[in-house]
Short mmCIF file of C-alpha atoms and ligand atoms in Angstrom, two decimals:
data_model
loop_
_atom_site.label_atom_id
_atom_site.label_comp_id
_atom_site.label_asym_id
_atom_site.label_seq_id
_atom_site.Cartn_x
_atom_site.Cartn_y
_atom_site.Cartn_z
CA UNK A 1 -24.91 -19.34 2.12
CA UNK A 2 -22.41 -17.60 0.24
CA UNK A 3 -18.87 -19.10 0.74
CA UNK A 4 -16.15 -15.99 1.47
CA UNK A 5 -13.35 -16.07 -1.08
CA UNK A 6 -12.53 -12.37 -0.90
CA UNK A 7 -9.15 -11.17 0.90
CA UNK A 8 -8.59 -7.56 1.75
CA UNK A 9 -4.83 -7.09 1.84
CA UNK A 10 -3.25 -4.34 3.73
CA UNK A 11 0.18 -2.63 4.02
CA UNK A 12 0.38 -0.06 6.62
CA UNK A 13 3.56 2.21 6.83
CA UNK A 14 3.60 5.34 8.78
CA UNK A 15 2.22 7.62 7.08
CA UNK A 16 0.16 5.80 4.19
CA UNK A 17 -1.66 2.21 3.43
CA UNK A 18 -1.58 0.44 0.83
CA UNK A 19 -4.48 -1.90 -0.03
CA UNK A 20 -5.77 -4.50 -2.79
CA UNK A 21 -9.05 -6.82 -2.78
CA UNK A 22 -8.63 -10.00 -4.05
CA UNK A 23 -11.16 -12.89 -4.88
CA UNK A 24 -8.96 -16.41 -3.97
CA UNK A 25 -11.50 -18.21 -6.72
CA UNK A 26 -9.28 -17.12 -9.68
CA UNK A 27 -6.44 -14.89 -7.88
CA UNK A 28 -8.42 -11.65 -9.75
CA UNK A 29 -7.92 -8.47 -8.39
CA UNK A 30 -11.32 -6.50 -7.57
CA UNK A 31 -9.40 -2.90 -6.64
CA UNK A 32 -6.25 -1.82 -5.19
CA UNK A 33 -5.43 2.00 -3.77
CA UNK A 34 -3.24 4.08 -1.76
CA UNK A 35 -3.67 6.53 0.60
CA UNK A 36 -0.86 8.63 1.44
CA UNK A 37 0.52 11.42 3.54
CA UNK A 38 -1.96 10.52 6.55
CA UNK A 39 -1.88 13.25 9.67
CA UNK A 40 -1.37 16.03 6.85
CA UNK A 41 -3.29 18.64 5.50
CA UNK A 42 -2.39 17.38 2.13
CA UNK A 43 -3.37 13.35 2.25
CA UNK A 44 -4.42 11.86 -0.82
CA UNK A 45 -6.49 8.64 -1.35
CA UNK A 46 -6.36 7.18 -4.73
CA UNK A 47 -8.70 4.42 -5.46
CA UNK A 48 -8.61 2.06 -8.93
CA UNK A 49 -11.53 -0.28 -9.11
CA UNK A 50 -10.01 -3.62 -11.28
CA UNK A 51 -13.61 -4.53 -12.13
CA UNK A 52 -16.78 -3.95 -13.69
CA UNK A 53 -14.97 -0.91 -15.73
CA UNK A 54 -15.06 1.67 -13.67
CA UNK A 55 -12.25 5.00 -13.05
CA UNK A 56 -9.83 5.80 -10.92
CA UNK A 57 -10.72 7.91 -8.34
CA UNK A 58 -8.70 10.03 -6.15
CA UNK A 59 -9.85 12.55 -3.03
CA UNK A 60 -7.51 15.31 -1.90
CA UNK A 61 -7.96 16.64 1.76
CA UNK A 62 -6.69 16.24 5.17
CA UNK A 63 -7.24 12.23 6.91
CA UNK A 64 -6.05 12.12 10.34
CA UNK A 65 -4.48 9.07 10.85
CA UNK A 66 -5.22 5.57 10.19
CA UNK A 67 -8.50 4.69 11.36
CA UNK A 68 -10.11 7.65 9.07
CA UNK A 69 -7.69 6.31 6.44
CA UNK A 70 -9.24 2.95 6.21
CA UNK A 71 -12.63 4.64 6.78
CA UNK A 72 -12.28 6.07 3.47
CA UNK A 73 -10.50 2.65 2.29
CA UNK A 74 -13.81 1.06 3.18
CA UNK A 75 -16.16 3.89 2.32
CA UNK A 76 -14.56 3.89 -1.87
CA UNK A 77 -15.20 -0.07 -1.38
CA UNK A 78 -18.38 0.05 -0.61
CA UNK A 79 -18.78 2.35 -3.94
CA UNK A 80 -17.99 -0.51 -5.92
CA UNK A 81 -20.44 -3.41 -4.22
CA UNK A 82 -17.19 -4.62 -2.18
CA UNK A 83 -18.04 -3.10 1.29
CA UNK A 84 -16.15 -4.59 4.13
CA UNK A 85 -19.03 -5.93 5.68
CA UNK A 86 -20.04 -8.41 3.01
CA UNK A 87 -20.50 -12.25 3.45
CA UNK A 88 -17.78 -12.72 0.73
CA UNK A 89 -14.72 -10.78 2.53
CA UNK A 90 -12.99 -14.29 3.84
CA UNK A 91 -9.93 -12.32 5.87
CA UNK A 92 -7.56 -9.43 5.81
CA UNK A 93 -4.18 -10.37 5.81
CA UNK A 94 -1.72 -7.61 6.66
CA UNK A 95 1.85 -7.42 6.17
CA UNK A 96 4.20 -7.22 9.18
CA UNK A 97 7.81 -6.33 8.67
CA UNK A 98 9.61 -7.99 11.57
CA UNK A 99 8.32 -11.26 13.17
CA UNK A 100 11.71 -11.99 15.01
CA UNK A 101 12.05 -15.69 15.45
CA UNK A 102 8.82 -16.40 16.99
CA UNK A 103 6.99 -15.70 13.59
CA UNK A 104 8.16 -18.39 11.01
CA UNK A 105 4.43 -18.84 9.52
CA UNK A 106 2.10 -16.57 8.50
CA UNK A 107 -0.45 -16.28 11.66
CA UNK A 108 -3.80 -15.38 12.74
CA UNK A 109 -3.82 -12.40 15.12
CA UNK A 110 -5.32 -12.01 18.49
CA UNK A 111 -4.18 -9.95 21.08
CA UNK A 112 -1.06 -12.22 22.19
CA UNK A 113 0.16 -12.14 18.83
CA UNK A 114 -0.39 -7.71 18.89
CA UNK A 115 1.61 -8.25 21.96
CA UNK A 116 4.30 -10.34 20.15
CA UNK A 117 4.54 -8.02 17.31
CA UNK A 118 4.78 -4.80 20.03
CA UNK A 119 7.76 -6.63 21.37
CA UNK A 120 9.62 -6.74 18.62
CA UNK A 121 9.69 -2.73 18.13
CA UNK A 122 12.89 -2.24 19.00
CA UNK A 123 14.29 -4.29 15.93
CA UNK A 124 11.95 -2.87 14.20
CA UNK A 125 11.45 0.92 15.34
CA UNK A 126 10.23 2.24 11.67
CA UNK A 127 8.01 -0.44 10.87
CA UNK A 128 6.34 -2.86 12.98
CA UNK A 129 4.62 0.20 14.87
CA UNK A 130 3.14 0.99 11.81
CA UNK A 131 1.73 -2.17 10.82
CA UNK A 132 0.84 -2.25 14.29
CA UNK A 133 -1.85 0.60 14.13
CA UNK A 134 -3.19 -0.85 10.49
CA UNK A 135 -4.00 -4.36 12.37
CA UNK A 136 -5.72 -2.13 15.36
CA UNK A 137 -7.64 -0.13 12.94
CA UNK A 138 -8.64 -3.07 10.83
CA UNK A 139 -9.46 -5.34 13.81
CA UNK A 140 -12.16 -2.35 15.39
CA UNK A 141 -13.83 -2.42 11.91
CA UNK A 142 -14.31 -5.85 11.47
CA UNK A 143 -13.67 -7.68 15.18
CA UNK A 144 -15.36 -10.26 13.86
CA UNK A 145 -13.20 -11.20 11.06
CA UNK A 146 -9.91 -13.39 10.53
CA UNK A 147 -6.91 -11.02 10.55
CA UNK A 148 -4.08 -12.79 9.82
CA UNK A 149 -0.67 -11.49 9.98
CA UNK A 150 2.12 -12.36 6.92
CA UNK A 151 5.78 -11.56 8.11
CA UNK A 152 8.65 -10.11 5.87
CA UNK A 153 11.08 -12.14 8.08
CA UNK A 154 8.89 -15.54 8.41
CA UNK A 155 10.35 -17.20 5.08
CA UNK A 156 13.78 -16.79 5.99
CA UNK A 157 13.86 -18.23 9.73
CA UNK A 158 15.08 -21.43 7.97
CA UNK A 159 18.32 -20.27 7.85
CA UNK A 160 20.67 -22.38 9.76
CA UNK A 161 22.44 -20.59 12.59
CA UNK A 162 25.94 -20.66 10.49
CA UNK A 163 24.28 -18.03 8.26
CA UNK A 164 22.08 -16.19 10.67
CA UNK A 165 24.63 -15.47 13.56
CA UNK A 166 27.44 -12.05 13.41
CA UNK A 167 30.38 -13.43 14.59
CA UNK A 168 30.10 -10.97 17.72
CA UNK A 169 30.06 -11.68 21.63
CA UNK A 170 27.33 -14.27 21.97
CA UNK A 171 25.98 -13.12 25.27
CA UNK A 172 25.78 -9.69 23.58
CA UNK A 173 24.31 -10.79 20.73
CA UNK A 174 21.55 -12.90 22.51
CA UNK A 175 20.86 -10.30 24.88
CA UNK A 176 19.92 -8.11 22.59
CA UNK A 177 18.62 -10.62 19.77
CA UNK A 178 21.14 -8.93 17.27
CA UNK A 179 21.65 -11.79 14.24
CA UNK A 180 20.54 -11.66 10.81
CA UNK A 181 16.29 -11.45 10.26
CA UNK A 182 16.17 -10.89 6.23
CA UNK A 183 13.55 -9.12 4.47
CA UNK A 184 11.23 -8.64 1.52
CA UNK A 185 10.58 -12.73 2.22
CA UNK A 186 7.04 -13.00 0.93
CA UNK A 187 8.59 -11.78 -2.43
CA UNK A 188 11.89 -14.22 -1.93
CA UNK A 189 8.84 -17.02 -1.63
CA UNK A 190 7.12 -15.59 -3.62
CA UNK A 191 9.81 -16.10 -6.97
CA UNK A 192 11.38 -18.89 -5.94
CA UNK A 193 8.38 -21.00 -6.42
CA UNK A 194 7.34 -19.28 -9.46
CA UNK A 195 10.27 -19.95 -10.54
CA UNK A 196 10.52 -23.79 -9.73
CA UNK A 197 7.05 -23.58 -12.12
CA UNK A 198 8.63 -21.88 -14.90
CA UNK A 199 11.27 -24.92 -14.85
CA UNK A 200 8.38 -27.45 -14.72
CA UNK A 201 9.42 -28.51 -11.35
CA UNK A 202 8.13 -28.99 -7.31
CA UNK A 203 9.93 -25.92 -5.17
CA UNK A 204 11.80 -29.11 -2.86
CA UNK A 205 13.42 -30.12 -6.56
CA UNK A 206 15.45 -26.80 -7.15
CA UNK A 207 18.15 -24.76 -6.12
CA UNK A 208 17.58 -20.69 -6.84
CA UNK A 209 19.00 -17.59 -6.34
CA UNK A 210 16.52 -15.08 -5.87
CA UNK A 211 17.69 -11.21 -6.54
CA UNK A 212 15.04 -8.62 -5.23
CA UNK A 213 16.45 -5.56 -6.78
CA UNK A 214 13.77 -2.74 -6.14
CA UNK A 215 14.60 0.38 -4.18
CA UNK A 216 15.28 -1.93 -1.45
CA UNK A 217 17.34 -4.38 -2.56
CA UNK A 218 18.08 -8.37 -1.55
CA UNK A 219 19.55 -11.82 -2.61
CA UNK A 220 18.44 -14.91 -1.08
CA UNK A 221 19.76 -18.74 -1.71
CA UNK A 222 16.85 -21.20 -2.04
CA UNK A 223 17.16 -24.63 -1.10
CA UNK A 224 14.41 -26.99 -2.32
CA UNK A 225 12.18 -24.58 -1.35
CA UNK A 226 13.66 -23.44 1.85
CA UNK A 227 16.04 -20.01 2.74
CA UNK A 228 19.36 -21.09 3.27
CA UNK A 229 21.20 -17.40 3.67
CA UNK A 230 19.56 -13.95 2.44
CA UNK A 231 21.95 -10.57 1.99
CA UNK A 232 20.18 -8.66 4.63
CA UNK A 233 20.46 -8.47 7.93
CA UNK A 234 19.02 -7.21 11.72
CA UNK A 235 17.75 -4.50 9.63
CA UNK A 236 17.32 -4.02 5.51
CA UNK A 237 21.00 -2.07 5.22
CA UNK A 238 22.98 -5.52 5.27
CA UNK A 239 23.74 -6.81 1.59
CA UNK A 240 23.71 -5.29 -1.84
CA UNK A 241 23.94 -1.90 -3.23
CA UNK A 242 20.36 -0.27 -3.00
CA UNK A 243 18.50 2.97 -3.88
CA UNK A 244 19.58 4.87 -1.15
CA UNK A 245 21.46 2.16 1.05
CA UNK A 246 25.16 1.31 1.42
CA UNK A 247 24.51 -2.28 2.07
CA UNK A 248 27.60 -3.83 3.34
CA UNK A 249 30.09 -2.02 4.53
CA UNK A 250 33.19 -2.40 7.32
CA UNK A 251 31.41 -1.66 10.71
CA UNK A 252 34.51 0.59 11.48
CA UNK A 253 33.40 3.58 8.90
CA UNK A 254 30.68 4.27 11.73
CA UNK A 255 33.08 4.60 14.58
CA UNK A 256 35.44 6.80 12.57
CA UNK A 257 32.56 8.84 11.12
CA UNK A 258 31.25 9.27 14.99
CA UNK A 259 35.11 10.16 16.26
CA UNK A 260 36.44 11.69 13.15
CA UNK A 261 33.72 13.50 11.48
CA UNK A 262 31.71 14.24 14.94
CA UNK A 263 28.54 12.56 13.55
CA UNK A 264 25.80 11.21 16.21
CA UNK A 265 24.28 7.69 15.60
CA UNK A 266 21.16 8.98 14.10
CA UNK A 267 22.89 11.51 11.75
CA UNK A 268 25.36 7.83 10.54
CA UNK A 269 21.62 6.10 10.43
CA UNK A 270 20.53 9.05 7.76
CA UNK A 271 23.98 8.41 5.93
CA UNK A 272 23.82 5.00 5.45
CA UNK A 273 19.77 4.45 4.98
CA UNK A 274 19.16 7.58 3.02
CA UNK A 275 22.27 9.14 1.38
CA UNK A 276 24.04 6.33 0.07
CA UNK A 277 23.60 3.39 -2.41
CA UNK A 278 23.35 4.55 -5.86
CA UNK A 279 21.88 7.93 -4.54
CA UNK A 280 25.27 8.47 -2.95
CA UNK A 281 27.09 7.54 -5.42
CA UNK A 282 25.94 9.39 -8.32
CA UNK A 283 22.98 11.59 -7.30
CA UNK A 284 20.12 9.58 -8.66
CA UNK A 285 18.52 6.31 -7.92
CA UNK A 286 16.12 5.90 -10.30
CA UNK A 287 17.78 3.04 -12.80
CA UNK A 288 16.16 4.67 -15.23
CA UNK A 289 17.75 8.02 -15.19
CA UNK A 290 21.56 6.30 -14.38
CA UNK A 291 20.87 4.46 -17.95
CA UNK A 292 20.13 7.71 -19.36
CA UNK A 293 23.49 9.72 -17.62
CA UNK A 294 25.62 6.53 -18.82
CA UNK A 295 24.24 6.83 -22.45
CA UNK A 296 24.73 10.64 -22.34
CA UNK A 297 28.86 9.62 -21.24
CA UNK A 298 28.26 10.66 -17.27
CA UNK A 299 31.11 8.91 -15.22
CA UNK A 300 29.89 9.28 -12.24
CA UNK A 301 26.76 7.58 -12.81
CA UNK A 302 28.60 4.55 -15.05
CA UNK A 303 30.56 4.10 -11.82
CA UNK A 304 27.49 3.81 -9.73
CA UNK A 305 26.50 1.29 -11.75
CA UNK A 306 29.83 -0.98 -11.74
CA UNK A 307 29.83 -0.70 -8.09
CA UNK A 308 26.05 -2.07 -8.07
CA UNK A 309 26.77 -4.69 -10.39
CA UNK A 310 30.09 -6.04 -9.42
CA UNK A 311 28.32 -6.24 -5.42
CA UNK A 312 25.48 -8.27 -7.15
CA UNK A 313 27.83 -10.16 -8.77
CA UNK A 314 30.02 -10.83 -5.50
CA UNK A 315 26.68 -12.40 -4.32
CA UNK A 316 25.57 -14.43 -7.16
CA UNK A 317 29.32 -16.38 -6.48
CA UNK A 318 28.57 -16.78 -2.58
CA UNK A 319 25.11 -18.25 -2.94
CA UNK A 320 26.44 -20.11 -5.67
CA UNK A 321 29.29 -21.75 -3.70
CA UNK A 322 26.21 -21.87 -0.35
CA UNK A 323 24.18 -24.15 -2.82
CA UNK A 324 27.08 -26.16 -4.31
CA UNK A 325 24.11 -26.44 -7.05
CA UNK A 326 22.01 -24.33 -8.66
CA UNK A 327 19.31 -25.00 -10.86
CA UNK A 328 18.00 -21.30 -11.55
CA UNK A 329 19.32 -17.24 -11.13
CA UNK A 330 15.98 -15.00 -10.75
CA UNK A 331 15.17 -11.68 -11.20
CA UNK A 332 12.77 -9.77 -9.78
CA UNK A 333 11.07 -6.47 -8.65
CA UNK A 334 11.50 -2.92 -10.15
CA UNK A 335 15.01 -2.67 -11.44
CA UNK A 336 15.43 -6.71 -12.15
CA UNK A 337 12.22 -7.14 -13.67
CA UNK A 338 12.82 -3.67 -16.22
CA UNK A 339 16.50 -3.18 -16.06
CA UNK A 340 18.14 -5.24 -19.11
CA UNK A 341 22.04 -3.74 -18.69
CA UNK A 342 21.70 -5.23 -14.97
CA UNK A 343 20.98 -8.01 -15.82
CA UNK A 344 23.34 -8.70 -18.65
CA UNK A 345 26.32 -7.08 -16.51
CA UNK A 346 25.68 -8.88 -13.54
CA UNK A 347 25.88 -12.48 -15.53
CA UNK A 348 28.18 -11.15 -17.93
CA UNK A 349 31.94 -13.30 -18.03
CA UNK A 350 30.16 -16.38 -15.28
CA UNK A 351 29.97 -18.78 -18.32
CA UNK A 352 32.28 -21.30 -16.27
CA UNK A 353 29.15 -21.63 -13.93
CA UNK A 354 26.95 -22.11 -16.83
CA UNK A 355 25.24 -19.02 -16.32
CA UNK A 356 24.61 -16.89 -19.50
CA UNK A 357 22.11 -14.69 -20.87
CA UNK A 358 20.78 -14.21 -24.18
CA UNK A 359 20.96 -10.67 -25.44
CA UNK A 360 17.48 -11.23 -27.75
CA UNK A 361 15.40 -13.14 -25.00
CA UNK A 362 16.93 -10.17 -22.24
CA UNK A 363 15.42 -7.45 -23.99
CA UNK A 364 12.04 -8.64 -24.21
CA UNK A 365 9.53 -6.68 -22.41
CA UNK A 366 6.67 -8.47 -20.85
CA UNK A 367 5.12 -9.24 -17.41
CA UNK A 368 5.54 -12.69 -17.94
CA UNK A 369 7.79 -14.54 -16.10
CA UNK A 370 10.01 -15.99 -18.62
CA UNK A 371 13.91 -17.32 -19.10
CA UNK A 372 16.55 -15.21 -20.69
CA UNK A 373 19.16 -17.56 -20.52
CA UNK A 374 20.18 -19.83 -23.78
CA UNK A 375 19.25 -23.48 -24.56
CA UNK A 376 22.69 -24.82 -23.73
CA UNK A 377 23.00 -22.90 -20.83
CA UNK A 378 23.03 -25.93 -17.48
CA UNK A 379 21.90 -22.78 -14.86
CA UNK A 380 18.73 -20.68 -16.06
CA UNK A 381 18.60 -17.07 -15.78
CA UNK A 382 14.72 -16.33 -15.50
CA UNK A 383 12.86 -12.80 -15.43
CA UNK A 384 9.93 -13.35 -12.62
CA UNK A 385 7.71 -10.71 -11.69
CA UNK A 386 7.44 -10.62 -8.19
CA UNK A 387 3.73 -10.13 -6.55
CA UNK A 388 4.12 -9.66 -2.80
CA UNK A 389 -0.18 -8.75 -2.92
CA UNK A 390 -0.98 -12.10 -3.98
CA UNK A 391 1.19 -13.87 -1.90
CA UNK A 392 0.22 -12.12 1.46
CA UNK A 393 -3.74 -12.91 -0.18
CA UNK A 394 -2.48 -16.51 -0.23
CA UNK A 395 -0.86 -17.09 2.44
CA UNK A 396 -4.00 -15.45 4.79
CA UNK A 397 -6.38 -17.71 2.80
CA UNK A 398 -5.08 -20.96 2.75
CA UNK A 399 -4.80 -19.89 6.83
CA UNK A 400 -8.27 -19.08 7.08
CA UNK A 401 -9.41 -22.73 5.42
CA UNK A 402 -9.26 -21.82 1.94
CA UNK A 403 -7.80 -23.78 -1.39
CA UNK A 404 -5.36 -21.85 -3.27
CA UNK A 405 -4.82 -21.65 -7.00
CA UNK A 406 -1.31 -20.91 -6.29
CA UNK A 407 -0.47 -23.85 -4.11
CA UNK A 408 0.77 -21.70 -1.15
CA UNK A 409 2.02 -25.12 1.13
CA UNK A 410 3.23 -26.65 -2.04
P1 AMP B 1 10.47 -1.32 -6.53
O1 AMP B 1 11.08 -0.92 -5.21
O2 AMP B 1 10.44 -2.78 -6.76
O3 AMP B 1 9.16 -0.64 -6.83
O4 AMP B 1 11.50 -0.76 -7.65
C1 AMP B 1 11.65 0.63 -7.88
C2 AMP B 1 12.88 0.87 -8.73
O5 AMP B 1 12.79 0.12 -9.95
C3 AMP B 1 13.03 2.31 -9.20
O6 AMP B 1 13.73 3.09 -8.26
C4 AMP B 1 13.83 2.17 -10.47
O7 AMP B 1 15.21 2.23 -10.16
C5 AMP B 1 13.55 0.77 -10.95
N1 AMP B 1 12.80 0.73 -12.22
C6 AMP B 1 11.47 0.77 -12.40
N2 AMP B 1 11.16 0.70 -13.72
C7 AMP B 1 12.34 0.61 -14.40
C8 AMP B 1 12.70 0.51 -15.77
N3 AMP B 1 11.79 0.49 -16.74
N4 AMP B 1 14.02 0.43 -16.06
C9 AMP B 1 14.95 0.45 -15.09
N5 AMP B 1 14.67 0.53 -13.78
C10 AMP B 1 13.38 0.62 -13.43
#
């Protein structure tokens, strides 16, 4: 009987899915796609198959929602020899924004977990119903299958209460179960133990600051292995400077915006989640293209990028001071995985903390994780290419009874 090493990983948002196949044998990837735009005439699938050589294919045309989407998902599969219904798919392991603090392990879904999860929409109003519907559609394909559920929120319900608790009106707080969740967390595991391997060393041995700068955008402090304090909060505004989000800012602009400017709560919501960050700032949020205005002499968008910097740098000192010791800095995801200048500026002038980085090793471009700080330096600065796929894949598999490569309970 054939053993089933194969994990279909899926990320549902509201209007697309995102999905890879993995085989948990050698961590390989056997295809990976998109489909986008669901509920319009214009949806788009796009399907790359990682194996065996063949193209990319993509098919343009309206798919109704997200039980034809995963049709398709499952129809361009089958294409390939991977069809969900073979002996060899082991579990699908789906990723779930908010698990609240009932969800600190990844966990294998039945219908009082659905319930759980449904619960929970009201911290959660853009995302978990979402994920919601991909776990429904999934679960009618294959009832018969493992589904197991990998939260955003689950690796950082180790915080102690000192970092996870506003200082607000308890009662208040509690009744409406407003403290601080954290996100991107399978990424913030995710690094940190990657980078405990790049320093030759066990997770529980080291001390790391984690910096997920993407669109989204967040800083966690790693204690031997465990989240000690993260930069967002009951949702992912709280923190740093992002794409399009403020991150933190004085509660009070949103009172004076609502009795000064006349804005409602939702239009304050669009402000702060989708007009601000660097977008707000200078226009663009592409790192990319502010590199490109700064070299061209644009001031607006070299002020963007101080303000993004010195608010990264504002929370490499905090987590620094949370850990008292800290054996590794880490960089990760789109703009801290490509972006050189941010990561120079951002450890630029913190040589007293023994953090440096070498201008030769920074600009080296390579999906590798790898260090960039000097020899002498006592804290490394590392590059680590975050894989949120593989760890979701991971997680769900070493659930479902199988041995990892990656040494998921490590
Ligand atoms: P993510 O959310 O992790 O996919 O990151 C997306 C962001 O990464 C984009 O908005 C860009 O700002 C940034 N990014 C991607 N590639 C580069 C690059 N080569 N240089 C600078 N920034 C980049």
């Amino acid at each position: 009987m054939t053993t089933p090493t194969r994990v279909l990983v899926l990320n549902s948002g509201s209007s697309s899915v995102k999905y890879q196949l993995l085989d948990m044998r050698d961590d390989s990837r056997l295809a990976q796609g998109l489909v986008e735009r669901i509920g319009e005439e214009t949806s788009r699938l796009v399907h790359t198959p990682l194996q065996g050589g063949g193209a990319k294919r993509e098919k343009n045309g309206p798919i109704a929602d997200h039980a034809a989407a995963l049709k398709s998902v499952a129809e361009e599969l089958a294409a390939d020899g991977l069809g969900l219904d073979s002996p060899e798919l082991a579990a699908i392991g789906h990723r779930v924004v908010h698990g609240g603090l009932r969800f600190t392990e990844p966990t294998v879904i039945d219908d009082e977990v659905l319930a759980e999860i449904e619960r929970l929409v009201p911290v959660a109003p853009l995302h978990n119903p979402a994920n919601l519907t991909g776990i429904r559609t999934a679960m009618a394909l294959r009832p018969d299958l493992p589904q197991v559920a990998v939260f955003d929120t689950a690796f950082h319900t180790t915080m102690p209460e000192s970092a996870a608790r506003y200082a607000i009106d308890v009662e208040t707080a509690d009744a409406y179960r407003i403290r601080r969740y954290g996100f991107h967390g399978t990424s913030h595991a995710y690094v940190s133990r990657e980078t405990a391997k790049l320093l030759g060393k066990e997770p529980a041995e080291v001390n790391v600051i984690v910096l997920h700068l993407g669109n989204g955008a967040s800083a966690s402090a790693v204690r031997g292995g465990r989240c000690v304090d993260t930069s967002m909060g009951l949702t992912p505004l709280e923190g740093l400077v992002m794409g399009t989000r403020s991150g933190d800012i004085d509660p009070a602009v949103t009172f004076h915006l609502k009795r000064v400017a006349g804005m409602s709560a939702d239009d304050i919501d669009v402000l702060l989640n989708k007009k601000s960050g660097l977008v707000g700032l200078c226009g663009d949020n592409d790192m990319r293209e502010i590199r490109r205005r700064i070299d061209e002499g644009d001031e607006r968008a070299a002020l963007a990028f101080e303000i993004y910097v010195h608010r990264l740098k504002k929370y490499i000192g905090a987590y620094y001071a949370v850990l008292g010791r800290v054996d590794a800095v880490a960089f990760t995801a789109g703009v801290g995985e490509n972006a050189a200048p941010v990561r120079e500026a951002a450890i630029a002038g913190l040589e007293e903390l023994g953090l440096a980085v070498d201008a030769e090793l920074n600009s080296v471009r390579t999906d590798e994780a790898r260090l960039i700080s000097p020899d002498y330096a006592r804290v490394a600065v590392a590059v680590v290419p975050t894989d949120e796929e593989l760890e979701i894949a991971r997680q769900t598999f070493a659930l479902v009874g199988g041995e990892t490569l990656g040494g998921v309970n490590a």
